[in-house]
Coordinates of C-alpha atoms and ligand atoms in Angstrom, one line a residue:
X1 CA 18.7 3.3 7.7
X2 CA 18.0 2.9 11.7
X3 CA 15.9 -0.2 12.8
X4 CA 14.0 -0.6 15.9
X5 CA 12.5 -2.9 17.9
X6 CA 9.2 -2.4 15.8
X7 CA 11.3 -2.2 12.4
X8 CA 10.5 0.8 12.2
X9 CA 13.2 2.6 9.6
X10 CA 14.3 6.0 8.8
X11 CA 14.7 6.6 5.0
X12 CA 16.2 9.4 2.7
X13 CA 14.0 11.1 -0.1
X14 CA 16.9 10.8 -2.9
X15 CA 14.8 11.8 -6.2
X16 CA 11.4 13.1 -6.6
X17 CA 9.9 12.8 -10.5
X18 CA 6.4 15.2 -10.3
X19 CA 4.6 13.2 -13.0
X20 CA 1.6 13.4 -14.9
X21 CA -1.6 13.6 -12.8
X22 CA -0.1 15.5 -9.8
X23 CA 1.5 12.1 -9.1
X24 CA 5.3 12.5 -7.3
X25 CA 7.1 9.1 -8.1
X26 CA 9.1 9.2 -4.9
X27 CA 12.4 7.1 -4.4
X28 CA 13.5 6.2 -1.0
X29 CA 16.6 4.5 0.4
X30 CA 18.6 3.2 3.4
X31 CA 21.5 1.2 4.2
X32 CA 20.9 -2.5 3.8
X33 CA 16.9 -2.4 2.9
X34 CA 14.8 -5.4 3.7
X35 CA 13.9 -7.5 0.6
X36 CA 10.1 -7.3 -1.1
X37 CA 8.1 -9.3 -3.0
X38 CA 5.3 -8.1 -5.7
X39 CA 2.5 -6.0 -3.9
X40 CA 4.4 -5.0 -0.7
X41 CA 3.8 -1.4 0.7
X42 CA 5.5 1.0 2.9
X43 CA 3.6 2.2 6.4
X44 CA 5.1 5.8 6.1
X45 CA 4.3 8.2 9.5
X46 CA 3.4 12.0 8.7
X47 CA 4.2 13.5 11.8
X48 CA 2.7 17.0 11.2
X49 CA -0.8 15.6 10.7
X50 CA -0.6 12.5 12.8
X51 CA -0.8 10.1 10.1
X52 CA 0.3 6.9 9.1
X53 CA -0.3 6.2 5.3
X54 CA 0.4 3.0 3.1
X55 CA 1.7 3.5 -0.5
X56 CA 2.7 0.5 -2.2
X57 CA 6.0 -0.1 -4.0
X58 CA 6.1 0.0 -7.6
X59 CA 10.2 -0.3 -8.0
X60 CA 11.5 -3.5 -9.5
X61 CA 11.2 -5.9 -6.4
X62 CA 14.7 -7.0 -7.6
X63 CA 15.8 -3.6 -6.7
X64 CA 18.4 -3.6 -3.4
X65 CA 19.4 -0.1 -3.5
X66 CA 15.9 1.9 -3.4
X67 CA 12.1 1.5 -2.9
X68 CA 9.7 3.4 -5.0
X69 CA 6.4 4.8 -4.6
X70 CA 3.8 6.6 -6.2
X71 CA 1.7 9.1 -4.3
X72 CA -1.4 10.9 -5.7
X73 CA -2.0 14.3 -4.3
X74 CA -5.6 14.2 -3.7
X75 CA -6.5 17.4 -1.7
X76 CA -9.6 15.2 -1.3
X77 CA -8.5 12.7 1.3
X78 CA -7.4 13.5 4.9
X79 CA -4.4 15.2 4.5
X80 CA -2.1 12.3 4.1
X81 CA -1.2 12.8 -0.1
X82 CA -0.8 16.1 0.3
X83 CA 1.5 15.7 3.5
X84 CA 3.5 13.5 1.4
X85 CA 3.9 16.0 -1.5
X86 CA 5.1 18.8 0.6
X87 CA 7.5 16.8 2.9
X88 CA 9.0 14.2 0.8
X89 CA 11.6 16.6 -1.3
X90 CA 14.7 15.4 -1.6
X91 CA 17.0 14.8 0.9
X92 CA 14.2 14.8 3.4
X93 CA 14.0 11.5 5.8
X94 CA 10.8 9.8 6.3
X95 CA 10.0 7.4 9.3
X96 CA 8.7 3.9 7.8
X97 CA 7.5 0.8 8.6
X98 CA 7.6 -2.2 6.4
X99 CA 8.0 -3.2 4.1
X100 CA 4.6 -5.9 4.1
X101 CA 2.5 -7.6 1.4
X102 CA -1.1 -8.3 1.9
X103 CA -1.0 -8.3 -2.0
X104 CA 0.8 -11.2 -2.9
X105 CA 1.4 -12.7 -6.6
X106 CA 0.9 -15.9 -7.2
X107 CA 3.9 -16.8 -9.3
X108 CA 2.4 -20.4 -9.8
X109 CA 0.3 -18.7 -12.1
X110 CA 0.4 -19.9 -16.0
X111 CA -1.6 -16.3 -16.9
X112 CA -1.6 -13.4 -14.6
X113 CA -3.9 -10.4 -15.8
X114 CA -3.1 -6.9 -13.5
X115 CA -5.9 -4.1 -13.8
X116 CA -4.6 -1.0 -12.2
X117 CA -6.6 1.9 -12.8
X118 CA -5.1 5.5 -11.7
X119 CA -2.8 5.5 -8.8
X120 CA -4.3 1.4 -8.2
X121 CA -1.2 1.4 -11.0
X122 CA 1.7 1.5 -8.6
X123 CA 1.5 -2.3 -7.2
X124 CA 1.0 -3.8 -10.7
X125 CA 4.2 -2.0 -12.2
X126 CA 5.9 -3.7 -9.4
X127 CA 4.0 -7.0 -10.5
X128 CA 5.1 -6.7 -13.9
X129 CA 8.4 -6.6 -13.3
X130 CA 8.3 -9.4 -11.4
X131 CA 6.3 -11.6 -14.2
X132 CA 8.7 -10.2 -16.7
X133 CA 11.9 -11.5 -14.9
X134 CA 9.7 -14.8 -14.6
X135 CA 9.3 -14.7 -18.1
X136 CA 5.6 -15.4 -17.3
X137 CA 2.6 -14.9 -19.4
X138 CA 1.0 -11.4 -18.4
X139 CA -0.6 -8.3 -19.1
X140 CA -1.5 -5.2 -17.6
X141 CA -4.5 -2.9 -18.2
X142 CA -3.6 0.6 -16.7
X143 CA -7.2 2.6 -17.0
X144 CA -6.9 6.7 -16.9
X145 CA -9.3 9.5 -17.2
X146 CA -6.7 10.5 -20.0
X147 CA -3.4 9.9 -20.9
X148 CA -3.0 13.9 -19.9
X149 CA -3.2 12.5 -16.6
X150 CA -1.4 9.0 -17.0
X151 CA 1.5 8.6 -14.7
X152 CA 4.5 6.1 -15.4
X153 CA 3.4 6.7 -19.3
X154 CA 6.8 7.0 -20.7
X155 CA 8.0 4.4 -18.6
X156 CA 5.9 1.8 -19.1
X157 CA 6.1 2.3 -22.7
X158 CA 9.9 2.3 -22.7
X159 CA 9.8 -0.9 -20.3
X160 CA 11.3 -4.1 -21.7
X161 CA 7.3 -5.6 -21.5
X162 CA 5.9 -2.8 -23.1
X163 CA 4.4 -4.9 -25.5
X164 CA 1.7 -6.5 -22.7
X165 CA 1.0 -3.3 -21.2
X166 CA -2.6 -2.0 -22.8
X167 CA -3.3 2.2 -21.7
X168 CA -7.1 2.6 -21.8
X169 CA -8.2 6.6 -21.4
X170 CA -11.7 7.6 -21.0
X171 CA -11.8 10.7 -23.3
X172 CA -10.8 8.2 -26.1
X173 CA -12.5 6.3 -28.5
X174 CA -14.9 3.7 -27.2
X175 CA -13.0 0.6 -28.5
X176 CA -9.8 1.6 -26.8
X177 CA -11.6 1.5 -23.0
X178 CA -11.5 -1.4 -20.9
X179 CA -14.0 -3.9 -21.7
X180 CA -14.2 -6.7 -19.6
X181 CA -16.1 -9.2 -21.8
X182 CA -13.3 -9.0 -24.3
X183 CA -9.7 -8.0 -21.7
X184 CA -10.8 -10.8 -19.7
X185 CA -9.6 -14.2 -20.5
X186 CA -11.5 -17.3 -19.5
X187 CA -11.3 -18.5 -16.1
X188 CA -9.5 -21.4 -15.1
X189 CA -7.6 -22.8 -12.1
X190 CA -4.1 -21.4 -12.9
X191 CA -5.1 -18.2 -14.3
X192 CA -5.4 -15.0 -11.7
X193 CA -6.5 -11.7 -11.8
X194 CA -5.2 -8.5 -10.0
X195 CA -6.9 -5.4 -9.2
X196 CA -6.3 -2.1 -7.7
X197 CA -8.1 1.5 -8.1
X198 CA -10.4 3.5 -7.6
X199 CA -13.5 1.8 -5.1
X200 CA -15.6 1.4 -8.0
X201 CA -13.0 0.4 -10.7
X202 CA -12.4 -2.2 -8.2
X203 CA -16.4 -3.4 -7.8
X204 CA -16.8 -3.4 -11.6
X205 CA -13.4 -5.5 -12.3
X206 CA -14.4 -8.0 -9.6
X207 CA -18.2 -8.7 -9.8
X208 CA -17.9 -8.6 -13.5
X209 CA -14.9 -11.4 -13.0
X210 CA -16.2 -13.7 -10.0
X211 CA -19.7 -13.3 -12.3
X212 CA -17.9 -14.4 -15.4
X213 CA -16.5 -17.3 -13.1
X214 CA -13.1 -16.7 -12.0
X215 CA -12.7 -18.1 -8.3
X216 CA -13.0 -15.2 -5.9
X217 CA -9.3 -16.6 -4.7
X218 CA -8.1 -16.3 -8.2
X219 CA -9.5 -12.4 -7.8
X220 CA -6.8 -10.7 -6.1
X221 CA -7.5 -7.0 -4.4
X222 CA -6.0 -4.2 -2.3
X223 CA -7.9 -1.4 -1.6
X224 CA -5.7 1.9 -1.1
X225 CA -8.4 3.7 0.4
X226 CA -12.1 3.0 1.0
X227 CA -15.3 5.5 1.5
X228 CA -16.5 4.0 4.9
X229 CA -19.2 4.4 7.2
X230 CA -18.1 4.7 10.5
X231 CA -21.5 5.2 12.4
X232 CA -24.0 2.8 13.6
X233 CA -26.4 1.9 16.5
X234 CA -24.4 2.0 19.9
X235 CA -23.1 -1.2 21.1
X236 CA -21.3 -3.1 23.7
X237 CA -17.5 -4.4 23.5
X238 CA -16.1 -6.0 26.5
X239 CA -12.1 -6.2 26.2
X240 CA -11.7 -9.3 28.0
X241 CA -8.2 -9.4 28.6
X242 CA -8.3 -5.9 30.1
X243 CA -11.6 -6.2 32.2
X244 CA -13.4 -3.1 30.8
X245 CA -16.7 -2.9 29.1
X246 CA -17.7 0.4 27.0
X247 CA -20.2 1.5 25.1
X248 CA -19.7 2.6 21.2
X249 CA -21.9 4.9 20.7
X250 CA -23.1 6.0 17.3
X251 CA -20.4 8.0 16.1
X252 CA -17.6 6.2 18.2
X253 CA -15.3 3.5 16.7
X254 CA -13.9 0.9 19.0
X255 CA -10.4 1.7 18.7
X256 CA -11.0 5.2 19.5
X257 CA -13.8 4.5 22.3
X258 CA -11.2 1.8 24.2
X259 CA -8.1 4.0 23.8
X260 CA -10.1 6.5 25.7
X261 CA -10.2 4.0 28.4
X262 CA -6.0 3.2 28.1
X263 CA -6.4 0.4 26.1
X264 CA -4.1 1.0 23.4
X265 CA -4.6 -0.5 19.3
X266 CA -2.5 0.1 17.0
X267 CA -4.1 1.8 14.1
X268 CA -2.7 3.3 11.0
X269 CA -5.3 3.6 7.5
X270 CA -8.5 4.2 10.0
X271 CA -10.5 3.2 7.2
X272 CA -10.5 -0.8 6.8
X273 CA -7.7 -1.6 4.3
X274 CA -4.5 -2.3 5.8
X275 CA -5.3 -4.4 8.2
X276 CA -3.0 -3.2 11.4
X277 CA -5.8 -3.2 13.7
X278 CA -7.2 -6.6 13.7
X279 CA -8.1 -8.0 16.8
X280 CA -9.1 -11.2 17.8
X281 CA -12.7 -11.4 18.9
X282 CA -14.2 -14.3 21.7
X283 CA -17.5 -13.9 20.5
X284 CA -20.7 -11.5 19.6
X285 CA -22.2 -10.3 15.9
X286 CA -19.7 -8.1 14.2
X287 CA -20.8 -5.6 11.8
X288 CA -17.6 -6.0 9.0
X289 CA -17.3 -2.6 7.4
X290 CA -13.5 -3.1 6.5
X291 CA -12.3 -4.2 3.0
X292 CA -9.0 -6.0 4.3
X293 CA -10.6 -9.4 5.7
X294 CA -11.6 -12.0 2.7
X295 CA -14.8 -13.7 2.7
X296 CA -14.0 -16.6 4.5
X297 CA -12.1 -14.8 7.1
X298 CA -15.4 -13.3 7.7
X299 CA -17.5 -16.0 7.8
X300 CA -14.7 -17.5 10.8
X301 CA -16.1 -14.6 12.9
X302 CA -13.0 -14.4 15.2
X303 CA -11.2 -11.1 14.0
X304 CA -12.3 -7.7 12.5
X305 CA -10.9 -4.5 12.1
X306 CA -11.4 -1.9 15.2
X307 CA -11.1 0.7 13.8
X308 CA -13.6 0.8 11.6
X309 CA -16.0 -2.5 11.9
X310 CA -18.6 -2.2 14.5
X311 CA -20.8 -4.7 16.5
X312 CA -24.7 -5.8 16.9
X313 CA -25.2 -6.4 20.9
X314 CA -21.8 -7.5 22.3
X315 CA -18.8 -8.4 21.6
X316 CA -16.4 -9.7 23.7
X317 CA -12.4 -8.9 22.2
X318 CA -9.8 -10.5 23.0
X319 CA -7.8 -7.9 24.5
Ligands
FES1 S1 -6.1 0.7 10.9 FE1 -6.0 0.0 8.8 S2 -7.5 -1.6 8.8 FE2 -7.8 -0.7 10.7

């Protein structure tokens, strides 16, 4: 493993398991590999296609000698799974950054409930591993279309907590599917809830909990990918900092509009969920179409994410 200034490492594909669901479990190592907690992903850069992606790690956060990831080819997306699939053979190195959590667990927790449903399954392995070795109270719903297509199958049934791990398949019968009235426990101060998937596996899991009355700070989320809406009426940004004022027209996004101009943002998902591109914002009516602020970071009105959010009038950035 190299580090740079940015921490930017180089890692080695050393094993490749195609699994069910035309998911590759993908194990990547290095010399001397930072430490993770629960939830963290990697930032991994696809040269060919210009792409940074974030897959999160599901390897025991114990682990010292390799990360883990699980990467759904989904011909679907931009290019970035499938880039993945046909790079990362073994052997291959990978430029990386990370590892970071914006998924956190709460190990204060007294019950922990992880919802993962299709690839959103790679973050809570990782979780429950963690609660395992706690010796915490936990379980985790992993929701498939089948279990044809149910990734980390045999290994989550031959893990040492396979007894709190509950499969539910959609082309099975109805009592076996995820039913949130019954999976969920009640809500209370010390009990939290994680969720990952699909966008609306994720809606479902949290207004039916924050409805049900768990604390939306109790319902944890990371979005791997989001279906956003990148156009708009035009408005004005004004990068203070840099003393340039644009326009963003309809189909522009601020961070592409000001790097136009030289004024350079980093930006890595381009759709609102891994929060690289925050900026800090001096004032004006943001339009929030990102999933990676929280409510209340919202409400504060001083940051958003460029390359996707967009404005009402003008905003004035602190850049
Ligand atoms: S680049 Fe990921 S949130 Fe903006």
């Amino acid at each position: 493993m190299s580090l740079d200034m940015t921490d930017t490492m180089t890692l080695t594909v050393t094993e490749r398991i195609d699994d069910r669901g035309g998911i590759a479990r993908i194990r990547l190592t290095g010399d001397d590999l930072p430490s993770v907690t629960a939830g963290a992903h990697l930032d991994i850069y696809l040269p060919d296609v210009d792409l940074w992606r974030q897959y999160s790690l599901c390897s025991d956060p114990a682990e010292t000698g390799f990360y883990e990831i699980g990467v759904l080819k989904d011909p679907a997306s931009r290019g970035g799974s499938v880039e993945v699939h046909r790079v990362a053979q073994p052997g291959a190195t990978l430029k990386v950054e990370g590892p970071r959590n914006h998924f956190p667990l709460d190990e204060s927790a007294t019950k922990t409930v992880l919802l993962g449903g299709g690839i959103g399954i790679t973050p809570m392995i990782a979780m429950a591993k963690r609660l395992h070795a706690l010796g915490k109270d936990f379980v985790l719903h992993y929701c498939t279309r089948s279990q044809s297509v149910t990734a980390f199958h045999d290994a989550l049934k031959a893990a040492p907590f396979s007894d709190r791990v509950v499969f539910h398949h959609d082309d099975e019968a109805a009592e076996q599917k995820l039913d949130l009235t019954r999976d969920l426990p009640a809500p209370a101060p010390d009990t939290h809830l994680y969720v990952c998937g699909p966008q609306g596996f994720m809606d479902w899991v949290i207004d039916t909990a924050e409805a049900a009355g768990h604390a939306t700070g109790n319902v944890h989320r990371e979005y791997f990918s989001a279906d956003v809406d990148l156009t708009g009426d035009s408005f004005e940004v004004e990068a203070r900092a840099s003393g340039v004022t644009l326009t963003i027209g309809p189909e522009d996004t601020i961070a592409k509009k000001l790097a136009e101009h030289g004024i350079k943002i980093d930006v890595k998902c381009e759709e609102g969920v891994c929060g690289t591109c925050v900026t800090d914002v001096l004032s004006g009516d943001i339009d929030h179409r990102d999933q990676f602020l929280t409510d209340e970071e919202r409400e504060d009105g001083d940051q958003m994410c460029v390359c996707c959010s967009r404005g009402r009038g003008k905003l004035v950035l602190d850049i």
